[in-house]
Protein backbone atom coordinates (compact mmCIF):
# COMPACT_ATOMS: atom_id res chain seq x y z
CA UNK A 1 8.75 -3.01 17.06
CA UNK A 2 7.29 -0.64 14.48
CA UNK A 3 4.13 -1.75 12.78
CA UNK A 4 3.80 -1.13 9.05
CA UNK A 5 0.41 0.44 8.29
CA UNK A 6 -1.80 -1.96 6.41
CA UNK A 7 -3.65 -0.76 3.38
CA UNK A 8 -7.44 -0.88 3.58
CA UNK A 9 -9.36 -3.54 1.68
CA UNK A 10 -10.52 -2.65 -1.83
CA UNK A 11 -14.17 -2.30 -0.85
CA UNK A 12 -13.26 0.30 1.79
CA UNK A 13 -11.30 2.28 -0.78
CA UNK A 14 -14.18 2.06 -3.24
CA UNK A 15 -16.49 3.47 -0.56
CA UNK A 16 -14.11 6.36 0.05
CA UNK A 17 -13.79 7.11 -3.67
CA UNK A 18 -17.57 7.06 -4.05
CA UNK A 19 -17.62 10.39 -2.23
CA UNK A 20 -15.30 12.18 -4.67
CA UNK A 21 -16.88 15.40 -5.91
CA UNK A 22 -19.81 15.04 -3.52
CA UNK A 23 -20.82 16.80 -0.34
CA UNK A 24 -20.20 15.24 3.07
CA UNK A 25 -22.86 12.73 4.19
CA UNK A 26 -24.41 12.33 0.73
CA UNK A 27 -22.75 8.93 0.17
CA UNK A 28 -23.99 6.37 2.72
CA UNK A 29 -21.00 4.05 2.16
CA UNK A 30 -18.78 6.76 3.67
CA UNK A 31 -20.78 7.21 6.88
CA UNK A 32 -18.84 4.60 8.91
CA UNK A 33 -15.53 6.37 8.20
CA UNK A 34 -16.37 9.84 9.55
CA UNK A 35 -14.83 10.62 12.95
CA UNK A 36 -15.76 14.28 13.28
CA UNK A 37 -18.62 14.69 15.76
CA UNK A 38 -21.79 16.18 14.35
CA UNK A 39 -25.04 17.45 15.82
CA UNK A 40 -26.85 16.99 12.52
CA UNK A 41 -25.10 19.85 10.75
CA UNK A 42 -22.40 19.50 8.11
CA UNK A 43 -19.63 21.66 9.54
CA UNK A 44 -16.45 22.87 7.90
CA UNK A 45 -14.58 20.24 9.91
CA UNK A 46 -16.81 17.52 8.49
CA UNK A 47 -16.37 18.88 4.96
CA UNK A 48 -12.57 18.84 5.41
CA UNK A 49 -12.66 15.29 6.75
CA UNK A 50 -14.84 14.19 3.83
CA UNK A 51 -12.43 15.74 1.31
CA UNK A 52 -9.38 14.14 2.96
CA UNK A 53 -11.05 10.71 3.15
CA UNK A 54 -12.07 10.75 -0.50
CA UNK A 55 -8.67 11.98 -1.67
CA UNK A 56 -7.01 9.25 0.39
CA UNK A 57 -9.29 6.65 -1.22
CA UNK A 58 -8.17 7.88 -4.63
CA UNK A 59 -4.50 7.99 -3.63
CA UNK A 60 -4.44 4.53 -2.03
CA UNK A 61 -6.16 2.79 -4.97
CA UNK A 62 -3.99 -0.06 -6.33
CA UNK A 63 -1.09 0.77 -3.99
CA UNK A 64 0.73 -1.90 -2.02
CA UNK A 65 2.11 0.55 0.56
CA UNK A 66 0.23 3.06 2.67
CA UNK A 67 -0.20 6.45 0.99
CA UNK A 68 -0.84 8.03 4.39
CA UNK A 69 2.48 8.69 6.05
CA UNK A 70 2.49 10.95 9.10
CA UNK A 71 5.00 13.78 8.83
CA UNK A 72 5.15 13.96 5.01
CA UNK A 73 4.03 17.49 4.29
CA UNK A 74 2.07 18.13 1.15
CA UNK A 75 4.56 20.62 -0.31
CA UNK A 76 7.38 18.12 0.08
CA UNK A 77 5.30 15.34 -1.49
CA UNK A 78 4.36 17.57 -4.43
CA UNK A 79 8.01 18.45 -5.01
CA UNK A 80 8.61 14.75 -5.77
CA UNK A 81 6.43 15.15 -8.89
CA UNK A 82 9.20 17.14 -10.60
CA UNK A 83 11.09 13.97 -11.44
CA UNK A 84 8.22 12.45 -13.42
CA UNK A 85 6.14 15.31 -14.77
CA UNK A 86 8.60 18.12 -15.32
CA UNK A 87 9.28 21.08 -13.13
CA UNK A 88 7.40 23.73 -15.12
CA UNK A 89 4.19 21.68 -15.48
CA UNK A 90 4.16 20.68 -11.82
CA UNK A 91 4.88 24.24 -10.71
CA UNK A 92 1.89 25.49 -12.76
CA UNK A 93 -0.47 22.88 -11.28
CA UNK A 94 0.68 23.54 -7.72
CA UNK A 95 0.38 27.30 -8.25
CA UNK A 96 -3.15 26.87 -9.61
CA UNK A 97 -4.08 24.73 -6.61
CA UNK A 98 -2.76 27.12 -3.98
CA UNK A 99 -4.20 30.03 -5.95
CA UNK A 100 -7.71 28.67 -5.37
CA UNK A 101 -9.92 30.99 -3.36
CA UNK A 102 -12.66 28.49 -2.53
CA UNK A 103 -12.46 25.15 -0.78
CA UNK A 104 -14.35 23.50 -3.66
CA UNK A 105 -11.78 24.65 -6.24
CA UNK A 106 -8.89 23.79 -3.91
CA UNK A 107 -10.10 20.22 -3.38
CA UNK A 108 -10.91 19.78 -7.07
CA UNK A 109 -7.37 20.79 -8.06
CA UNK A 110 -5.90 18.68 -5.28
CA UNK A 111 -7.62 15.68 -6.84
CA UNK A 112 -5.47 15.96 -9.97
CA UNK A 113 -2.29 16.30 -7.92
CA UNK A 114 -3.21 13.31 -5.76
CA UNK A 115 -3.67 11.23 -8.92
CA UNK A 116 -0.14 12.22 -9.95
CA UNK A 117 1.21 11.41 -6.48
CA UNK A 118 -0.40 7.97 -6.75
CA UNK A 119 1.38 7.35 -10.06
CA UNK A 120 4.78 7.79 -8.38
CA UNK A 121 3.75 6.11 -5.10
CA UNK A 122 4.47 9.26 -3.09
CA UNK A 123 2.66 9.24 0.26
CA UNK A 124 1.64 12.26 2.30
CA UNK A 125 0.18 13.04 5.70
CA UNK A 126 -3.62 12.98 5.35
CA UNK A 127 -4.24 14.20 8.90
CA UNK A 128 -2.27 17.33 8.06
CA UNK A 129 -3.99 17.62 4.68
CA UNK A 130 -7.36 17.53 6.42
CA UNK A 131 -6.25 20.43 8.64
CA UNK A 132 -5.00 22.33 5.58
CA UNK A 133 -8.36 21.87 3.85
CA UNK A 134 -10.13 23.10 6.98
CA UNK A 135 -7.88 26.17 7.18
CA UNK A 136 -8.59 26.91 3.49
CA UNK A 137 -12.02 28.25 4.51
CA UNK A 138 -10.35 31.34 5.98
CA UNK A 139 -8.15 33.95 4.21
CA UNK A 140 -5.51 33.84 6.97
CA UNK A 141 -5.61 30.05 6.90
CA UNK A 142 -5.08 29.99 3.13
CA UNK A 143 -2.07 32.26 3.59
CA UNK A 144 -0.59 29.98 6.23
CA UNK A 145 -1.13 26.86 4.13
CA UNK A 146 0.37 28.54 1.05
CA UNK A 147 3.42 29.59 3.04
CA UNK A 148 3.94 26.13 4.54
CA UNK A 149 3.44 24.33 1.23
CA UNK A 150 5.62 26.84 -0.62
CA UNK A 151 8.50 26.53 1.84
CA UNK A 152 8.38 22.72 1.71
CA UNK A 153 7.89 22.67 -2.07
CA UNK A 154 10.87 24.94 -2.75
CA UNK A 155 13.25 23.54 -0.15
CA UNK A 156 16.16 21.75 -1.77
CA UNK A 157 16.09 17.96 -1.60
CA UNK A 158 19.23 17.89 0.56
CA UNK A 159 17.66 20.04 3.25
CA UNK A 160 14.92 18.48 5.36
CA UNK A 161 14.78 20.54 8.55
CA UNK A 162 12.48 23.18 7.00
CA UNK A 163 9.82 20.80 5.75
């Protein structure tokens, strides 16, 4: 029997959203949600986890189904925005996001896309997103993420084996 993921209570989501635009460990309400081990230093891993948690809190707000769905790649999820927001506008926003050269800019632009994903109830895999944010710290990692997102984003809707 498959369990349907339950959505977190509103106060948990509010705690996650309280960290939006802030550095990891600066919002005490988020402390219980971190799972990345720390020795008192805010690592890149912890920063990536913080970003993913806060984006999830934003995405899950007012949703009746879970917005975290393992296996839904970000590029594929973003492609779903074409139906509501227009292909050209979505393509520009996605290009601006993956064109970011800093993690701060990348996460900031992701925030706008996540808000759009919320409006169409399109889930994505937040564990994978956290890894993508972590890889964004490194030029080779950015290249890999861009390639993966681009392939999934531009794969036709009838073809699913590449995303």
